[in-house]
Amino acid sequence: QIYDGSSEHITFSMGGVRFNEGIVFYDMATLLDDNTSSYAMFDLGGEFDYVSFTAGYIGKSGAMNNDVLRVYADDELVLEAPLVATAPNRDYVVPIRRCRRLRFENQGSGTLDVAAYGVADVVLYRGEPVENDLFVHPRPECPPEIDLIDLGAPYIHYVSPMKGKDIFYDGSTMRNYFDLNGQRITKGFLLETSVHFSLDHGVLSGTGGAAAGAIGSTAVGSAFVSSGIAVGGAVIGSSLAGVASFLMLAAGGEAMENSLAAFNTYGEYNTLTFTVACLDPPGNADSYKETLLIGADGKVAAELAVYETMEPQTITVPIDGCGQLMFWLANTDNWSGQFLFYDLKLTKERLPLDIPKPVRLSLPVQTRNVWTVKAPELEWERPRSSGRRELDSFLTGVSNVYESLHSIIKNAAPLYDIRTYYLETDAGQVCKAVQLMSDLNHTTHEPMYITNELSGCERELRSIIELRRSITELGFQQVGAAVDLVGLAGITHGGAYSQAVKVLKECSEVAGQLYQQKMAETEFLRSLFVNALDIDGKRSTEKTIFNPLSQGETPPTDLLQLVRYFDVK
């Protein structure tokens, strides 16, 4: 669809901004035609060197699929860029080398619901691009303080179970309201995650499948990409770059969908304050923690827990003059309750992050045990028999040690992350909960059994101790083997003996390093059990162990989750 700019009243909304000149791309496969791409082509007559434009998601298109934009100068691909439904608009400047035909193309989607994307504010340049004011877009007045909804409705509001019905009220009439335990809220919006049956599989599933690029099993990372830890999906300050699907399809056709609302705040405000409450649980209210992320221009500004049994909570979040403000409710389990957001206030004043204790979510600090052990560099192969008893015994012993050391090293490295959650007790003290997360199982967020890992460490440690004992004994045999080299045997077998001595020395050094690092790992795991706590009604388990802080240990923030709200695995 083409918008030619002939009228200021004929516009489309892209990324929360009104455009009256541009192109909207929208196409999908059918059972008879699997061609999903759409395009627009211009004849430039070979006159221009560069093109600049803005690309983004059309907010009212309903679906949340990602896509790909391609730009061709004649037949040459000059740009290929991801189109992400949850990302802000992005500006591009592309060399087109005085081409004749300029073509914009989107890949499209094979899913039953298809997102629309747009290209707008297209400018051509002879020579190098220059700053210009050819396109000016309307924007509201931005006083020092304002209600977020008075500034404008969300340009993306995705609540799949409700399909846009009764999920947003702007306060313009008293007839429309949310009933929160008898309190009438006439200005606010709802978020709710869901799981539903989906036909978006196979031929109609789109390129790469709906789960392509998803982070973990919940596709939280559609907007929020974790810089290290993906518990709810992100850590404070990590980048918002859409590399995952908005929804995640599980085997059998179930789609787990997140829920979000995105607003244009025009880069004018520095702080958001809002209240959130559970309006309606899907069944009996429970205390399962859903993850709520607040995003500001590609950065996670806050992460907190919301749950059905909580009282209304008021949160203050620094948003640092962002243009896109996003509320993201992550689907971490199943259907969530309906969460109501109201009393949403923006101010140009800079205020600190303030999350009430009942909804604080301590993010794990991720570490690993030190492991720098490497296999011996010297090569060694079992030599043929020399016919000399002491020499053969020594060479065989070195061969056995060499092979055993390689075998132990292959399996000894710790294959897990240590995740430490710093928590606050009811008495105002700080403790920690420790879990181990396996490197080998990326399909679940379930922690490992710490008891099993400790038992494995102790077995490996015993093997290392036995290996070092064998190395020590070979040191004594080395003298007897040297006696066997007297005479012609020294000429024939001296080289093998000399190499064996060097290999034994290196094996001894590596085994010593191996012992130190495996002992440190074992002592760490033992200390978890020695110092295990049961506190504020929470008990340590084989997967989650509460400990006091070590001497000199400090938490990364003062905004810590309370122990009694922590989910013990």
XYZ file of N, CA and C in Angstrom, residues 325-566:
726
model
N 8.647 3.489 25.202
C 8.461 2.942 26.547
C 7.638 1.671 26.418
N 8.167 0.570 26.952
C 7.507 -0.723 26.755
C 7.264 -1.421 28.086
N 6.049 -1.970 28.223
C 5.678 -2.843 29.338
C 5.577 -4.253 28.762
N 6.367 -5.179 29.297
C 6.474 -6.527 28.717
C 6.213 -7.564 29.805
N 5.105 -8.289 29.684
C 4.778 -9.366 30.616
C 5.187 -10.684 29.973
N 6.191 -11.334 30.557
C 6.790 -12.527 29.954
C 6.015 -13.775 30.342
N 5.789 -14.639 29.371
C 5.136 -15.917 29.629
C 6.188 -16.906 30.114
N 6.272 -17.094 31.410
C 7.266 -17.998 31.983
C 6.668 -19.343 32.384
N 5.352 -19.498 32.195
C 4.752 -20.771 32.594
C 3.534 -21.106 31.748
N 2.449 -20.358 31.880
C 1.192 -20.742 31.264
C 0.335 -19.496 31.135
N -0.966 -19.623 31.328
C -1.836 -18.454 31.366
C -1.541 -17.652 32.630
N -1.477 -16.361 32.493
C -1.334 -15.501 33.668
C -2.685 -14.886 33.998
N -2.757 -14.245 35.154
C -3.912 -13.422 35.444
C -3.892 -12.163 34.592
N -4.981 -11.397 34.652
C -5.030 -10.102 33.976
C -4.449 -9.054 34.925
N -3.366 -8.408 34.491
C -2.721 -7.397 35.324
C -3.079 -6.012 34.799
N -3.547 -5.165 35.711
C -4.004 -3.820 35.378
C -2.919 -2.802 35.704
N -2.640 -1.924 34.749
C -1.669 -0.845 34.918
C -2.426 0.479 34.898
N -2.248 1.278 35.937
C -2.988 2.535 36.040
C -2.168 3.553 36.825
N -2.712 4.771 36.917
C -1.966 5.882 37.545
C -0.561 5.972 36.959
N -0.488 6.033 35.633
C 0.798 6.053 34.928
C 1.234 7.500 34.736
N 2.242 7.925 35.451
C 2.675 9.313 35.442
C 4.086 9.435 34.866
N 4.251 10.419 33.989
C 5.562 10.764 33.445
C 5.991 12.110 33.985
N 7.286 12.231 34.266
C 7.836 13.514 34.694
C 9.204 13.713 34.067
N 9.531 14.988 33.838
C 10.857 15.302 33.306
C 11.914 15.289 34.406
N 11.470 15.240 35.663
C 12.393 15.148 36.792
C 13.020 13.757 36.828
N 14.281 13.678 37.225
C 14.974 12.394 37.326
C 14.838 11.853 38.751
N 14.195 10.693 38.880
C 14.004 10.045 40.171
C 14.650 8.663 40.144
N 15.089 8.157 41.307
C 15.761 6.844 41.334
C 14.770 5.693 41.197
N 15.290 4.540 40.814
C 14.493 3.319 40.730
C 13.957 2.960 42.108
N 12.659 2.681 42.184
C 12.030 2.320 43.453
C 11.034 1.192 43.199
N 11.393 -0.001 43.659
C 10.529 -1.174 43.505
C 10.163 -1.665 44.902
N 8.878 -1.723 45.254
C 8.490 -2.193 46.591
C 8.963 -3.624 46.843
N 9.231 -3.927 48.093
C 9.773 -5.239 48.442
C 8.923 -6.415 47.967
N 7.580 -6.344 48.030
C 6.796 -7.517 47.612
C 6.949 -7.902 46.145
N 7.429 -6.978 45.291
C 7.553 -7.314 43.863
C 8.993 -7.232 43.370
N 9.935 -7.079 44.264
C 11.335 -7.096 43.841
C 11.708 -8.490 43.349
N 12.548 -8.514 42.349
C 12.981 -9.771 41.748
C 14.502 -9.769 41.701
N 15.123 -10.522 42.595
C 16.586 -10.587 42.599
C 17.058 -11.405 41.411
N 17.854 -10.789 40.563
C 18.419 -11.495 39.415
C 19.687 -12.219 39.845
N 19.948 -13.394 39.301
C 21.118 -14.147 39.747
C 22.418 -13.542 39.247
N 23.415 -13.598 40.090
C 24.782 -13.289 39.676
C 25.396 -14.599 39.198
N 25.841 -14.623 37.970
C 26.322 -15.865 37.358
C 27.840 -15.936 37.395
N 28.363 -17.004 37.955
C 29.812 -17.224 38.022
C 30.106 -18.681 37.682
N 31.394 -18.986 37.573
C 31.840 -20.367 37.364
C 33.060 -20.612 38.243
N 33.259 -21.865 38.618
C 34.497 -22.223 39.301
C 35.677 -22.027 38.355
N 36.797 -21.597 38.914
C 38.003 -21.417 38.104
C 38.418 -22.764 37.524
N 38.642 -22.795 36.216
C 39.087 -24.042 35.587
C 40.004 -23.698 34.421
N 41.303 -23.883 34.636
C 42.298 -23.544 33.609
C 43.136 -24.750 33.207
N 42.761 -25.934 33.683
C 43.561 -27.138 33.430
C 43.514 -27.500 31.951
N 44.699 -27.771 31.385
C 44.805 -28.232 30.005
C 45.624 -29.516 29.960
N 45.335 -30.339 28.991
C 46.057 -31.602 28.839
C 47.534 -31.338 28.555
N 48.426 -32.286 28.909
C 49.861 -32.120 28.631
C 50.113 -31.849 27.149
N 51.079 -30.986 26.884
C 51.398 -30.635 25.496
C 52.297 -31.678 24.832
N 53.142 -32.337 25.615
C 54.060 -33.324 25.038
C 53.297 -34.552 24.547
N 53.695 -35.050 23.392
C 53.078 -36.248 22.832
C 53.754 -37.499 23.410
N 52.985 -38.569 23.561
C 53.536 -39.816 24.088
C 52.746 -40.994 23.540
N 53.469 -42.010 23.067
C 52.866 -43.262 22.635
C 53.565 -44.412 23.347
N 52.804 -45.461 23.626
C 53.383 -46.625 24.306
C 54.512 -47.216 23.455
N 55.750 -47.286 24.004
C 56.869 -47.857 23.225
C 56.825 -49.388 23.256
N 57.557 -49.997 22.332
C 57.681 -51.454 22.328
C 58.576 -51.904 23.489
N 58.447 -53.151 23.840
C 59.220 -53.685 24.969
C 60.723 -53.607 24.679
N 61.469 -53.218 25.713
C 62.933 -53.151 25.585
C 63.583 -54.452 26.037
N 62.818 -55.309 26.710
C 63.391 -56.525 27.275
C 64.060 -56.271 28.610
N 64.065 -55.062 29.092
C 64.645 -54.702 30.398
C 63.485 -54.460 31.372
N 63.438 -55.233 32.462
C 62.278 -55.233 33.355
C 62.001 -53.866 33.964
N 63.017 -53.238 34.579
C 62.804 -51.953 35.253
C 62.425 -50.860 34.255
N 63.115 -50.872 33.106
C 62.836 -49.850 32.097
C 61.426 -50.016 31.542
N 61.050 -51.278 31.221
C 59.710 -51.510 30.678
C 58.625 -51.148 31.693
N 58.871 -51.458 32.960
C 57.894 -51.126 34.005
C 57.704 -49.609 34.105
N 58.820 -48.884 34.010
C 58.759 -47.419 34.085
C 58.014 -46.840 32.877
N 58.373 -47.302 31.675
C 57.734 -46.774 30.466
C 56.240 -47.115 30.437
N 55.892 -48.320 30.880
C 54.473 -48.697 30.948
C 53.731 -47.827 31.959
N 54.377 -47.566 33.099
C 53.760 -46.709 34.114
C 53.511 -45.299 33.599
N 54.477 -44.746 32.857
C 54.297 -43.404 32.280
C 53.134 -43.414 31.288
N 53.041 -44.476 30.488
C 51.935 -44.588 29.532
C 50.591 -44.608 30.253
N 50.515 -45.386 31.338
C 49.260 -45.470 32.094
C 48.884 -44.121 32.703
N 49.870 -43.438 33.275
C 49.616 -42.119 33.874
C 49.161 -41.125 32.813
N 49.843 -41.141 31.682
C 49.526 -40.210 30.592
C 48.082 -40.406 30.125
N 47.674 -41.659 29.931
C 46.322 -41.950 29.459
C 45.277 -41.632 30.530
N 45.580 -41.962 31.782
C 44.635 -41.682 32.871
C 44.422 -40.182 33.048
N 45.508 -39.418 32.949
C 45.409 -37.972 33.112
C 44.519 -37.363 32.023
N 44.728 -37.804 30.784
C 43.883 -37.298 29.692
C 42.416 -37.663 29.919
N 42.172 -38.870 30.390
C 40.800 -39.312 30.632
C 40.137 -38.484 31.731
N 40.873 -38.210 32.805
C 40.311 -37.429 33.912
C 40.031 -35.995 33.468
N 40.987 -35.395 32.760
C 40.814 -34.006 32.318
C 39.599 -33.877 31.408
N 39.383 -34.874 30.573
C 38.265 -34.833 29.626
C 36.928 -34.696 30.335
N 36.809 -35.260 31.533
C 35.520 -35.291 32.233
C 35.479 -34.446 33.501
N 36.596 -33.809 33.860
C 36.669 -33.177 35.179
C 36.170 -31.738 35.210
N 36.142 -31.052 34.080
C 35.750 -29.638 34.084
C 34.310 -29.490 34.563
N 34.026 -28.538 35.450
C 32.649 -28.322 35.915
C 31.771 -27.811 34.781
N 30.693 -28.516 34.489
C 29.807 -28.165 33.374
C 28.536 -27.512 33.899
N 28.712 -26.449 34.652
C 27.550 -25.744 35.192
C 27.925 -24.305 35.541
N 26.901 -23.470 35.579
C 27.034 -22.114 36.097
C 26.579 -22.103 37.547
N 27.206 -21.240 38.340
C 26.758 -21.007 39.716
C 25.880 -19.759 39.694
N 24.634 -19.909 40.092
C 23.728 -18.761 40.116
C 23.414 -18.400 41.562
N 23.793 -17.182 41.914
C 23.645 -16.706 43.283
C 22.601 -15.606 43.324
N 21.545 -15.832 44.088
C 20.490 -14.835 44.274
C 20.692 -14.179 45.637
N 20.909 -12.880 45.659
C 21.041 -12.159 46.922
C 19.655 -11.725 47.387
N 19.334 -12.044 48.638
C 17.981 -11.863 49.155
C 18.008 -11.136 50.488
N 16.884 -10.517 50.817
C 16.753 -9.812 52.094
C 15.825 -10.603 53.006
N 16.230 -10.766 54.268
C 15.402 -11.470 55.241
C 14.391 -10.510 55.855
N 13.422 -11.068 56.562
C 12.435 -10.221 57.243
C 13.090 -9.340 58.292
N 14.242 -9.771 58.799
C 14.967 -8.989 59.806
C 15.833 -7.903 59.178
N 15.829 -7.798 57.845
C 16.610 -6.761 57.173
C 18.041 -7.154 56.878
N 18.405 -8.421 57.110
C 19.748 -8.885 56.792
C 19.786 -9.441 55.369
N 20.997 -9.675 54.867
C 21.167 -10.170 53.503
C 21.710 -11.594 53.552
N 21.092 -12.487 52.805
C 21.602 -13.848 52.633
C 21.604 -14.149 51.137
N 21.889 -15.385 50.782
C 21.916 -15.740 49.363
C 21.337 -17.131 49.165
N 20.791 -17.352 47.978
C 20.348 -18.679 47.560
C 21.205 -19.085 46.371
N 21.734 -20.307 46.402
C 22.662 -20.771 45.367
C 22.052 -21.947 44.619
N 22.140 -21.887 43.295
C 21.711 -22.979 42.429
C 22.797 -23.253 41.393
N 22.822 -24.464 40.874
C 23.723 -24.841 39.784
C 22.884 -25.107 38.542
N 23.272 -24.499 37.417
C 22.541 -24.668 36.160
C 23.447 -25.354 35.146
N 23.006 -26.479 34.624
C 23.827 -27.304 33.738
C 24.062 -26.645 32.386
N 25.282 -26.830 31.858
C 25.592 -26.392 30.489
C 24.952 -27.313 29.455
N 24.593 -28.514 29.855
C 24.208 -29.547 28.892
C 22.723 -29.560 28.585
N 21.918 -28.936 29.437
C 20.471 -28.975 29.241
C 19.956 -27.565 29.027
N 19.742 -27.204 27.757
C 19.297 -25.856 27.429
C 17.785 -25.781 27.252
N 17.073 -26.867 27.481
C 15.633 -26.872 27.249
C 14.827 -26.634 28.514
N 15.483 -26.542 29.652
C 14.765 -26.329 30.901
C 15.543 -25.372 31.779
N 14.820 -24.678 32.632
C 15.463 -23.781 33.582
C 15.596 -24.440 34.951
N 15.396 -25.753 35.017
C 15.493 -26.460 36.284
C 16.946 -26.564 36.724
N 17.253 -26.226 37.979
C 18.626 -26.366 38.469
C 18.994 -27.826 38.700
N 20.298 -28.066 38.861
C 20.820 -29.409 39.072
C 20.697 -29.808 40.546
N 20.819 -31.108 40.801
C 20.916 -31.595 42.180
C 22.342 -31.348 42.664
N 22.491 -30.484 43.653
C 23.825 -30.137 44.152
C 24.462 -31.343 44.831
N 23.641 -32.191 45.460
C 24.172 -33.403 46.107
C 24.849 -34.310 45.080
N 24.228 -34.460 43.918
C 24.817 -35.311 42.872
C 26.133 -34.737 42.373
N 26.190 -33.421 42.220
C 27.414 -32.798 41.723
C 28.537 -32.934 42.744
N 28.211 -32.810 44.033
C 29.228 -32.985 45.069
C 29.750 -34.420 45.074
N 28.866 -35.397 44.950
C 29.305 -36.802 44.916
C 30.230 -37.048 43.733
N 29.892 -36.488 42.580
C 30.744 -36.641 41.404
C 32.099 -35.996 41.597
N 32.127 -34.827 42.221
C 33.404 -34.147 42.494
C 34.288 -34.974 43.413
N 33.687 -35.550 44.442
C 34.470 -36.339 45.397
C 35.035 -37.591 44.728
N 34.277 -38.218 43.824
C 34.810 -39.376 43.084
C 35.992 -38.955 42.210
N 35.837 -37.843 41.500
C 36.921 -37.369 40.639
C 38.149 -36.996 41.464
N 37.924 -36.419 42.636
C 39.043 -36.034 43.496
C 39.816 -37.266 43.955
N 39.103 -38.339 44.283
C 39.787 -39.575 44.679
C 40.620 -40.126 43.520
N 40.102 -40.042 42.311
C 40.858 -40.512 41.139
C 42.114 -39.675 40.927
N 42.007 -38.384 41.157
C 43.165 -37.498 40.983
C 44.223 -37.791 42.043
N 43.782 -38.030 43.283
C 44.725 -38.358 44.358
C 45.457 -39.658 44.037
N 44.735 -40.653 43.541
C 45.352 -41.924 43.169
C 46.339 -41.724 42.016
N 45.991 -40.875 41.065
C 46.886 -40.586 39.947
C 48.169 -39.932 40.441
N 48.065 -38.982 41.351
C 49.266 -38.311 41.865
C 50.146 -39.294 42.643
N 49.521 -40.255 43.325
C 50.297 -41.268 44.041
C 51.088 -42.111 43.034
N 50.459 -42.449 41.916
C 51.152 -43.229 40.878
C 52.319 -42.439 40.294
N 52.132 -41.146 40.115
C 53.208 -40.303 39.577
C 54.388 -40.260 40.544
N 54.087 -40.169 41.843
C 55.155 -40.158 42.850
C 55.938 -41.472 42.823
N 55.238 -42.596 42.731
C 55.906 -43.898 42.688
C 56.774 -44.031 41.440
N 56.311 -43.483 40.315
C 57.109 -43.544 39.088
C 58.388 -42.724 39.223
N 58.350 -41.708 40.055
C 59.557 -40.930 40.303
C 60.646 -41.779 40.924
N 60.255 -42.707 41.811
C 61.236 -43.618 42.403
C 61.694 -44.667 41.382
N 60.752 -45.156 40.537
C 61.121 -46.164 39.531
C 62.067 -45.601 38.471
N 62.017 -44.297 38.320
C 62.850 -43.657 37.290
C 64.329 -43.969 37.500
N 64.759 -44.047 38.760
C 66.174 -44.318 39.064
C 66.548 -45.728 38.618
N 65.690 -46.712 38.942
C 65.964 -48.088 38.544
C 65.966 -48.255 37.038
N 65.072 -47.525 36.354
C 65.020 -47.613 34.889
C 66.290 -47.072 34.271
N 66.881 -46.061 34.894
C 68.119 -45.480 34.356
C 69.254 -46.490 34.404
N 69.254 -47.370 35.429
C 70.304 -48.389 35.544
C 70.234 -49.356 34.367
N 68.999 -49.644 33.886
C 68.825 -50.573 32.755
C 69.366 -50.020 31.449
N 69.704 -48.727 31.420
C 70.189 -48.114 30.175
C 71.704 -48.222 30.014
N 72.378 -48.868 30.992
C 73.836 -49.010 30.900
C 74.181 -49.901 29.707
N 75.138 -49.488 28.940
C 75.585 -50.276 27.788
C 74.795 -49.940 26.537
N 74.637 -50.999 25.673
C 73.974 -50.787 24.379
C 72.512 -50.391 24.525
N 71.856 -50.770 25.632
C 70.448 -50.427 25.828
C 70.240 -48.921 25.844
N 71.275 -48.195 26.328
C 71.157 -46.737 26.361
C 71.064 -46.146 24.976
N 71.782 -46.785 24.020
C 71.730 -46.281 22.642
C 70.371 -46.574 22.026
N 69.851 -47.772 22.292
C 68.598 -48.202 21.661
C 67.370 -47.553 22.294
N 67.363 -47.440 23.622
C 66.143 -47.009 24.318
C 66.310 -45.697 25.095
N 67.455 -45.061 24.955
C 67.684 -43.821 25.698
C 66.722 -42.714 25.314
N 66.358 -42.658 24.011
C 65.434 -41.609 23.565
C 64.070 -41.744 24.201
N 63.560 -42.984 24.267
C 62.249 -43.221 24.869
C 62.270 -42.881 26.351
N 63.373 -43.262 27.020
C 63.494 -42.962 28.451
C 63.511 -41.455 28.684
N 64.305 -40.747 27.903
C 64.418 -39.293 28.062
C 63.064 -38.605 27.865
N 62.324 -39.052 26.825
C 60.997 -38.461 26.574
C 60.035 -38.801 27.710
N 60.140 -40.026 28.257
C 59.263 -40.442 29.350
C 59.483 -39.580 30.586
N 60.738 -39.240 30.864
C 61.049 -38.385 32.021
C 60.395 -37.013 31.853
N 60.479 -36.449 30.643
C 59.868 -35.137 30.387
C 58.340 -35.206 30.506
N 57.762 -36.278 29.948
C 56.304 -36.436 30.003
C 55.843 -36.598 31.445
N 56.586 -37.386 32.236
C 56.217 -37.593 33.633
C 56.255 -36.282 34.405
N 57.265 -35.463 34.147
C 57.378 -34.172 34.827
C 56.182 -33.277 34.488
N 55.818 -33.247 33.194
C 54.679 -32.402 32.805
C 53.381 -32.953 33.387
N 53.227 -34.276 33.393
C 52.028 -34.880 33.975
C 51.909 -34.543 35.458
N 53.037 -34.525 36.147
C 53.042 -34.187 37.567
C 52.552 -32.756 37.786
N 53.019 -31.838 36.942
C 52.606 -30.437 37.071
C 51.117 -30.265 36.772
N 50.655 -30.916 35.708
C 49.241 -30.799 35.337
C 48.354 -31.441 36.398
N 48.771 -32.600 36.918
C 47.986 -33.275 37.948
C 47.902 -32.437 39.217
N 48.974 -31.711 39.542
C 48.947 -30.824 40.698
C 47.938 -29.701 40.514
N 47.937 -29.113 39.333
C 46.966 -28.056 39.031
C 45.541 -28.620 39.049
N 45.384 -29.808 38.497
C 44.082 -30.469 38.467
C 43.571 -30.713 39.885
N 44.451 -31.168 40.758
C 44.069 -31.426 42.150
C 43.623 -30.139 42.844
N 44.384 -29.067 42.669
C 44.050 -27.808 43.336
C 42.678 -27.291 42.910
N 42.393 -27.334 41.612
C 41.142 -26.752 41.135
C 39.947 -27.654 41.439
N 40.132 -28.969 41.382
C 39.036 -29.867 41.741
C 38.785 -29.843 43.244
N 39.845 -29.691 44.048
C 39.677 -29.560 45.490
C 38.917 -28.275 45.826
N 39.246 -27.172 45.137
C 38.547 -25.907 45.379
C 37.062 -26.038 45.042
N 36.758 -26.723 43.944
C 35.354 -26.931 43.570
C 34.637 -27.783 44.617
N 35.301 -28.848 45.065
C 34.696 -29.738 46.060
C 34.450 -29.004 47.371
N 35.423 -28.217 47.816
C 35.265 -27.470 49.065
C 34.150 -26.437 48.953
N 34.010 -25.829 47.771
C 32.912 -24.880 47.574
C 31.567 -25.578 47.740
N 31.401 -26.736 47.103
C 30.130 -27.452 47.193
C 29.881 -27.944 48.616
N 30.923 -28.422 49.278
C 30.761 -28.862 50.672
C 30.329 -27.704 51.563
N 30.901 -26.527 51.311
C 30.588 -25.367 52.153
C 29.123 -24.967 52.039
N 28.522 -25.211 50.878
C 27.101 -24.889 50.729
C 26.271 -25.684 51.724
N 26.590 -26.973 51.893
C 25.833 -27.814 52.815
C 26.188 -27.507 54.268
N 27.462 -27.234 54.520
C 27.888 -26.931 55.895
C 27.189 -25.680 56.408
N 27.000 -24.679 55.526
C 26.430 -23.393 55.934
C 24.956 -23.245 55.573
N 24.297 -24.349 55.217
C 22.907 -24.276 54.760
C 21.994 -23.700 55.833
N 21.051 -22.847 55.375
C 20.111 -22.182 56.270
C 18.680 -22.564 55.918
N 17.824 -22.562 56.921
C 16.383 -22.506 56.740
C 15.950 -21.185 57.358
N 15.286 -20.323 56.567
C 15.060 -18.961 57.042
C 13.751 -18.407 56.501
N 13.051 -17.680 57.332
C 11.793 -17.004 56.972
C 10.811 -17.954 56.293
N 10.728 -19.172 56.823
C 9.772 -20.141 56.292
C 10.235 -20.867 55.050
N 11.451 -20.597 54.567
C 11.982 -21.263 53.381
C 13.082 -22.233 53.796
N 13.046 -23.451 53.246
C 14.021 -24.473 53.588
C 14.960 -24.723 52.414
N 16.231 -24.989 52.731
C 17.184 -25.389 51.698
C 16.801 -26.762 51.159
N 17.060 -26.973 49.872
C 16.750 -28.246 49.223
C 18.005 -28.766 48.528
N 17.879 -29.902 47.834
C 19.023 -30.444 47.093
C 19.355 -29.607 45.866
N 18.434 -28.725 45.444
C 18.660 -27.886 44.268
C 18.895 -26.419 44.611
N 18.396 -25.972 45.735
C 18.536 -24.571 46.162
C 18.989 -24.549 47.608
N 20.128 -23.925 47.867
C 20.671 -23.885 49.224
C 20.831 -22.430 49.653
N 20.239 -22.094 50.811
C 20.410 -20.764 51.400
C 21.678 -20.748 52.241
N 22.458 -19.684 52.089
C 23.708 -19.505 52.841
C 23.816 -18.066 53.323
N 24.548 -17.846 54.431
C 24.930 -16.467 54.769
C 25.980 -15.978 53.780
N 26.193 -14.673 53.717
C 27.230 -14.137 52.844
C 28.603 -14.475 53.400
N 29.543 -14.703 52.509
C 30.930 -14.919 52.921
C 31.535 -13.593 53.367
N 32.653 -13.669 54.059
C 33.321 -12.455 54.513
C 33.730 -11.602 53.311
N 33.328 -10.342 53.325
C 33.662 -9.419 52.242
C 32.727 -9.484 51.051
N 31.770 -10.409 51.061
C 30.838 -10.549 49.933
C 29.750 -9.489 50.027
N 29.447 -8.826 48.932
C 28.424 -7.779 48.913
C 27.473 -8.006 47.739
N 26.176 -7.722 47.910
C 25.218 -7.872 46.809
C 25.402 -6.768 45.777
N 24.961 -6.986 44.537
C 25.157 -5.990 43.482
C 24.221 -4.802 43.574
N 23.162 -4.886 44.400
C 22.195 -3.799 44.514
C 21.563 -3.845 45.891
N 20.948 -2.742 46.293
C 20.231 -2.706 47.568
C 18.767 -3.115 47.411
N 18.265 -3.169 46.169
C 16.870 -3.534 45.923
C 16.765 -5.047 45.790
N 16.690 -5.737 46.928
C 16.735 -7.201 46.945
C 15.354 -7.793 47.201
N 15.122 -8.932 46.579
C 13.887 -9.667 46.792
C 13.863 -10.225 48.210
N 12.677 -10.245 48.824
C 12.548 -10.839 50.146
C 12.607 -12.362 50.047
N 13.233 -12.982 51.057
C 13.346 -14.444 51.080
C 11.972 -15.090 50.962
N 10.979 -14.547 51.648
C 9.665 -15.205 51.667
C 8.944 -15.151 50.326
N 9.426 -14.295 49.408
C 8.824 -14.244 48.071
C 9.659 -14.996 47.035
N 10.754 -15.622 47.472
C 11.639 -16.328 46.542
C 11.096 -17.727 46.264
